């Protein structure tokens, strides 16, 4: 089964599946924090953009980009030194965060199917592009070919995942359900990532000089630390922010005349 998820000429789980589980946990945690921020944004007017920005960073930055980058640490390309293009990696991060924020803004506060679909497609294309750039940032001693068919499947899965995520973020309120949905989101991100990985074929020539760039660990580890620390900001905000649902309900409740 693991062979199906592997790129040709590479070992997707060369360093064990523990790293993949860590990436899955990161993705679920980022989604859980993001759903809490989206819930607060729904009942906030003055700080709505702040809440959605924190949600985009948690979902796109940690739940997607960082999770995919950590998953890359498990990969080994046979007979080649791997390097990482920092510029492409940074572009993938920016696209993930901006794309998620755009999707959240387009989908709005309440469930409206046209806006939900447009937001999901926008967010899905951004997530697919971010995943592609994350993998494209890998440089090896040789060439990398891509199966456009599998890349297309990865983008379609991404659009479906993001549309479902936007819908769920608007209708799910209870914490146990949000935890369950966060795990499902993480599995969806893994599906997008490993489908994209399976589209890669590495042709290695050990005689070629080591490509430019930084080692993958030198890129991912600092971002892992920054991402983990960065999550403390939205988590703290969620814990200390007042619950505005009761206030909103009180405002909307008809005033009785005695």
Short mmCIF file of C-alpha atoms in Angstrom, two decimals:
data_model
loop_
_atom_site.label_atom_id
_atom_site.label_comp_id
_atom_site.label_asym_id
_atom_site.label_seq_id
_atom_site.Cartn_x
_atom_site.Cartn_y
_atom_site.Cartn_z
CA UNK A 1 0.00 0.00 0.00
CA UNK A 2 2.82 2.40 0.87
CA UNK A 3 4.38 1.76 -2.54
CA UNK A 4 1.30 3.25 -4.19
CA UNK A 5 1.98 6.55 -2.38
CA UNK A 6 5.67 6.64 -3.31
CA UNK A 7 7.25 8.74 -6.01
CA UNK A 8 9.19 6.79 -8.60
CA UNK A 9 12.88 6.82 -7.71
CA UNK A 10 12.25 7.89 -4.11
CA UNK A 11 11.25 6.38 -0.78
CA UNK A 12 8.35 8.34 0.64
CA UNK A 13 8.65 6.82 4.12
CA UNK A 14 12.41 6.14 4.15
CA UNK A 15 12.76 7.54 7.68
CA UNK A 16 9.70 5.79 9.05
CA UNK A 17 6.01 6.60 9.28
CA UNK A 18 6.45 8.46 12.58
CA UNK A 19 7.20 11.68 10.69
CA UNK A 20 4.02 11.21 8.66
CA UNK A 21 2.02 10.84 11.88
CA UNK A 22 3.63 14.02 13.22
CA UNK A 23 2.59 15.85 10.05
CA UNK A 24 -0.95 14.49 10.45
CA UNK A 25 -1.10 15.70 14.06
CA UNK A 26 0.14 19.16 13.04
CA UNK A 27 -2.50 19.38 10.34
CA UNK A 28 -5.29 18.38 12.74
CA UNK A 29 -4.10 20.82 15.42
CA UNK A 30 -3.88 23.69 12.93
CA UNK A 31 -7.41 22.93 11.72
CA UNK A 32 -8.81 22.72 15.25
CA UNK A 33 -7.37 26.12 16.19
CA UNK A 34 -8.59 27.58 12.89
CA UNK A 35 -12.16 26.36 13.45
CA UNK A 36 -12.18 28.02 16.87
CA UNK A 37 -11.00 31.30 15.32
CA UNK A 38 -13.63 31.09 12.56
CA UNK A 39 -16.31 30.57 15.20
CA UNK A 40 -15.25 33.77 16.98
CA UNK A 41 -15.07 35.63 13.66
CA UNK A 42 -18.69 34.76 12.96
CA UNK A 43 -19.85 36.74 16.00
CA UNK A 44 -17.30 39.55 15.81
CA UNK A 45 -17.59 42.72 13.76
CA UNK A 46 -14.65 44.87 14.80
CA UNK A 47 -12.10 42.05 14.94
CA UNK A 48 -13.51 39.75 12.28
CA UNK A 49 -10.55 40.21 9.91
CA UNK A 50 -8.10 39.59 12.77
CA UNK A 51 -9.83 36.32 13.67
CA UNK A 52 -9.94 35.19 10.04
CA UNK A 53 -6.26 36.05 9.56
CA UNK A 54 -5.35 33.91 12.58
CA UNK A 55 -7.53 31.15 11.16
CA UNK A 56 -5.77 31.40 7.79
CA UNK A 57 -2.34 31.20 9.41
CA UNK A 58 -3.41 28.21 11.52
CA UNK A 59 -5.13 26.37 8.69
CA UNK A 60 -2.98 27.33 5.70
CA UNK A 61 0.34 27.96 7.40
CA UNK A 62 0.39 25.14 9.96
CA UNK A 63 -2.38 22.74 8.96
CA UNK A 64 -1.31 22.64 5.33
CA UNK A 65 2.13 24.05 4.49
CA UNK A 66 4.00 23.10 7.65
CA UNK A 67 2.37 19.66 7.75
CA UNK A 68 3.41 19.00 4.14
CA UNK A 69 6.94 20.26 4.77
CA UNK A 70 7.32 18.02 7.82
CA UNK A 71 6.03 15.05 5.79
CA UNK A 72 8.81 15.76 3.27
CA UNK A 73 11.39 14.97 5.97
CA UNK A 74 10.43 11.30 5.69
CA UNK A 75 11.34 11.19 1.99
CA UNK A 76 14.67 10.04 0.57
CA UNK A 77 15.65 10.22 -3.10
CA UNK A 78 17.94 7.31 -3.90
CA UNK A 79 21.55 8.13 -4.90
CA UNK A 80 21.02 11.88 -4.63
CA UNK A 81 21.53 14.75 -2.21
CA UNK A 82 18.30 16.66 -1.62
CA UNK A 83 18.18 20.42 -1.30
CA UNK A 84 15.29 22.83 -0.80
CA UNK A 85 14.60 26.08 -2.66
CA UNK A 86 13.74 28.57 0.09
CA UNK A 87 12.11 31.08 -2.30
CA UNK A 88 9.65 28.49 -3.66
CA UNK A 89 8.98 27.26 -0.14
CA UNK A 90 8.19 30.78 1.03
CA UNK A 91 5.92 31.29 -1.99
CA UNK A 92 4.07 28.06 -1.15
CA UNK A 93 3.55 29.30 2.43
CA UNK A 94 2.27 32.70 1.31
CA UNK A 95 -0.13 31.18 -1.24
CA UNK A 96 -1.51 28.75 1.35
CA UNK A 97 -2.23 31.49 3.89
CA UNK A 98 -3.59 34.06 1.40
CA UNK A 99 -5.68 31.42 -0.39
CA UNK A 100 -7.29 30.22 2.84
CA UNK A 101 -7.99 33.80 3.93
CA UNK A 102 -9.57 34.57 0.54
CA UNK A 103 -11.75 31.46 0.78
CA UNK A 104 -12.94 32.40 4.27
CA UNK A 105 -13.76 35.97 3.23
CA UNK A 106 -15.63 34.87 0.10
CA UNK A 107 -17.70 32.21 1.88
CA UNK A 108 -19.05 34.79 4.35
CA UNK A 109 -20.63 34.39 7.77
CA UNK A 110 -23.60 32.23 6.82
CA UNK A 111 -24.10 29.29 4.49
CA UNK A 112 -24.77 30.57 0.97
CA UNK A 113 -24.14 27.90 -1.64
CA UNK A 114 -22.81 30.13 -4.47
CA UNK A 115 -20.36 31.92 -2.18
CA UNK A 116 -19.40 28.62 -0.56
CA UNK A 117 -18.57 27.05 -3.92
CA UNK A 118 -16.58 30.05 -5.14
CA UNK A 119 -14.72 30.25 -1.84
CA UNK A 120 -14.02 26.51 -1.88
CA UNK A 121 -12.69 26.59 -5.45
CA UNK A 122 -10.49 29.61 -4.68
CA UNK A 123 -9.13 28.05 -1.54
CA UNK A 124 -8.75 24.63 -3.19
CA UNK A 125 -6.74 25.98 -6.11
CA UNK A 126 -4.48 27.82 -3.69
CA UNK A 127 -3.98 24.71 -1.56
CA UNK A 128 -3.23 22.63 -4.64
CA UNK A 129 -0.74 25.21 -5.93
CA UNK A 130 0.90 25.46 -2.51
CA UNK A 131 1.31 21.68 -2.34
CA UNK A 132 2.76 21.63 -5.85
CA UNK A 133 5.26 24.41 -5.05
CA UNK A 134 6.27 22.69 -1.82
CA UNK A 135 7.24 19.62 -3.81
CA UNK A 136 8.66 21.65 -6.69
CA UNK A 137 11.01 23.33 -4.21
CA UNK A 138 12.88 20.02 -3.92
CA UNK A 139 16.14 20.02 -5.89
CA UNK A 140 18.02 16.79 -6.64
CA UNK A 141 21.01 15.60 -8.65
CA UNK A 142 19.01 15.02 -11.78
CA UNK A 143 15.56 15.84 -13.12
CA UNK A 144 12.02 15.53 -11.81
CA UNK A 145 9.10 14.67 -14.09
CA UNK A 146 5.46 15.10 -13.10
CA UNK A 147 2.31 13.24 -14.06
CA UNK A 148 -0.18 15.96 -14.99
CA UNK A 149 -3.03 13.51 -14.48
CA UNK A 150 -2.18 12.87 -10.84
CA UNK A 151 -1.46 16.56 -10.28
CA UNK A 152 -4.95 17.27 -11.61
CA UNK A 153 -6.46 14.66 -9.29
CA UNK A 154 -4.60 16.26 -6.39
CA UNK A 155 -6.08 19.68 -7.23
CA UNK A 156 -9.61 18.23 -7.55
CA UNK A 157 -9.28 16.53 -4.17
CA UNK A 158 -8.01 19.83 -2.76
CA UNK A 159 -11.03 21.76 -4.08
CA UNK A 160 -13.44 19.20 -2.65
CA UNK A 161 -11.64 19.23 0.70
CA UNK A 162 -11.64 23.02 0.93
CA UNK A 163 -15.30 23.39 -0.02
CA UNK A 164 -16.25 20.84 2.63
CA UNK A 165 -13.99 22.60 5.15
CA UNK A 166 -15.66 25.97 4.58
CA UNK A 167 -19.11 24.42 4.93
CA UNK A 168 -18.18 22.58 8.11
CA UNK A 169 -16.62 25.70 9.62
CA UNK A 170 -20.02 27.40 9.35
CA UNK A 171 -22.30 24.64 10.62
CA UNK A 172 -20.31 22.69 13.22
CA UNK A 173 -20.36 24.21 16.71
CA UNK A 174 -19.71 21.51 19.32
CA UNK A 175 -16.11 20.84 20.30
CA UNK A 176 -16.20 17.03 19.87
CA UNK A 177 -17.45 17.46 16.31
CA UNK A 178 -14.78 20.08 15.59
CA UNK A 179 -12.12 17.64 16.80
CA UNK A 180 -13.51 14.93 14.51
CA UNK A 181 -13.67 17.31 11.55
CA UNK A 182 -10.10 18.46 12.21
CA UNK A 183 -8.89 14.87 11.98
CA UNK A 184 -10.81 14.40 8.74
CA UNK A 185 -9.25 17.62 7.40
CA UNK A 186 -5.78 16.29 8.25
CA UNK A 187 -6.53 13.06 6.39
CA UNK A 188 -7.71 15.12 3.41
CA UNK A 189 -4.51 17.18 3.41
CA UNK A 190 -2.50 13.94 3.52
CA UNK A 191 -4.51 12.63 0.55
CA UNK A 192 -3.72 15.77 -1.47
CA UNK A 193 -0.03 15.62 -0.52
CA UNK A 194 0.57 11.94 -1.21
CA UNK A 195 -1.35 12.07 -4.48
CA UNK A 196 0.98 14.89 -5.56
CA UNK A 197 4.01 12.90 -4.37
CA UNK A 198 2.90 9.89 -6.40
CA UNK A 199 2.93 12.12 -9.49
CA UNK A 200 6.70 12.64 -9.24
CA UNK A 201 9.34 10.63 -11.08
CA UNK A 202 13.01 11.24 -10.21
CA UNK A 203 15.77 10.60 -12.78
CA UNK A 204 19.06 10.73 -10.87
CA UNK A 205 22.59 11.24 -12.15
CA UNK A 206 25.03 10.97 -9.20
CA UNK A 207 27.70 12.67 -11.33
CA UNK A 208 25.81 15.96 -11.31
CA UNK A 209 26.99 18.41 -8.68
CA UNK A 210 24.97 18.95 -5.53
CA UNK A 211 22.09 21.36 -6.29
CA UNK A 212 21.88 24.79 -4.70
CA UNK A 213 19.66 25.37 -1.71
CA UNK A 214 19.48 24.42 1.94
CA UNK A 215 19.00 21.00 3.46
CA UNK A 216 15.38 20.15 4.11
CA UNK A 217 15.90 19.82 7.87
CA UNK A 218 17.55 23.26 8.06
CA UNK A 219 14.45 24.70 6.39
CA UNK A 220 11.73 22.77 8.19
CA UNK A 221 13.00 22.67 11.78
CA UNK A 222 13.05 26.47 12.33
CA UNK A 223 9.63 26.74 10.68
CA UNK A 224 8.35 23.93 12.89
CA UNK A 225 9.46 25.81 15.99
CA UNK A 226 8.05 29.12 14.70
CA UNK A 227 4.77 27.45 13.69
CA UNK A 228 4.39 25.73 17.06
CA UNK A 229 5.06 28.98 18.91
CA UNK A 230 2.85 30.89 16.49
CA UNK A 231 -0.14 28.72 17.36
CA UNK A 232 0.04 30.00 20.92
CA UNK A 233 -1.23 33.41 19.73
CA UNK A 234 -4.61 32.22 18.34
CA UNK A 235 -4.95 29.62 21.13
CA UNK A 236 -4.48 32.33 23.76
CA UNK A 237 -6.87 34.64 21.91
CA UNK A 238 -9.53 31.92 21.80
CA UNK A 239 -9.14 31.19 25.51
CA UNK A 240 -9.34 34.80 26.69
CA UNK A 241 -11.87 36.20 24.19
CA UNK A 242 -15.44 36.51 25.45
CA UNK A 243 -18.08 34.27 23.91
CA UNK A 244 -20.21 36.64 21.82
CA UNK A 245 -22.98 34.18 21.00
CA UNK A 246 -25.04 35.10 24.05
CA UNK A 247 -24.63 38.82 23.34
CA UNK A 248 -25.71 38.37 19.73
CA UNK A 249 -28.69 36.26 20.77
CA UNK A 250 -29.69 38.93 23.31
CA UNK A 251 -29.58 41.65 20.65
CA UNK A 252 -31.65 39.60 18.20
CA UNK A 253 -34.22 38.54 20.81
CA UNK A 254 -37.52 40.47 20.49
CA UNK A 255 -38.08 42.95 23.30
CA UNK A 256 -41.30 42.20 25.20
CA UNK A 257 -43.59 45.14 26.02
CA UNK A 258 -45.19 45.14 29.46
#
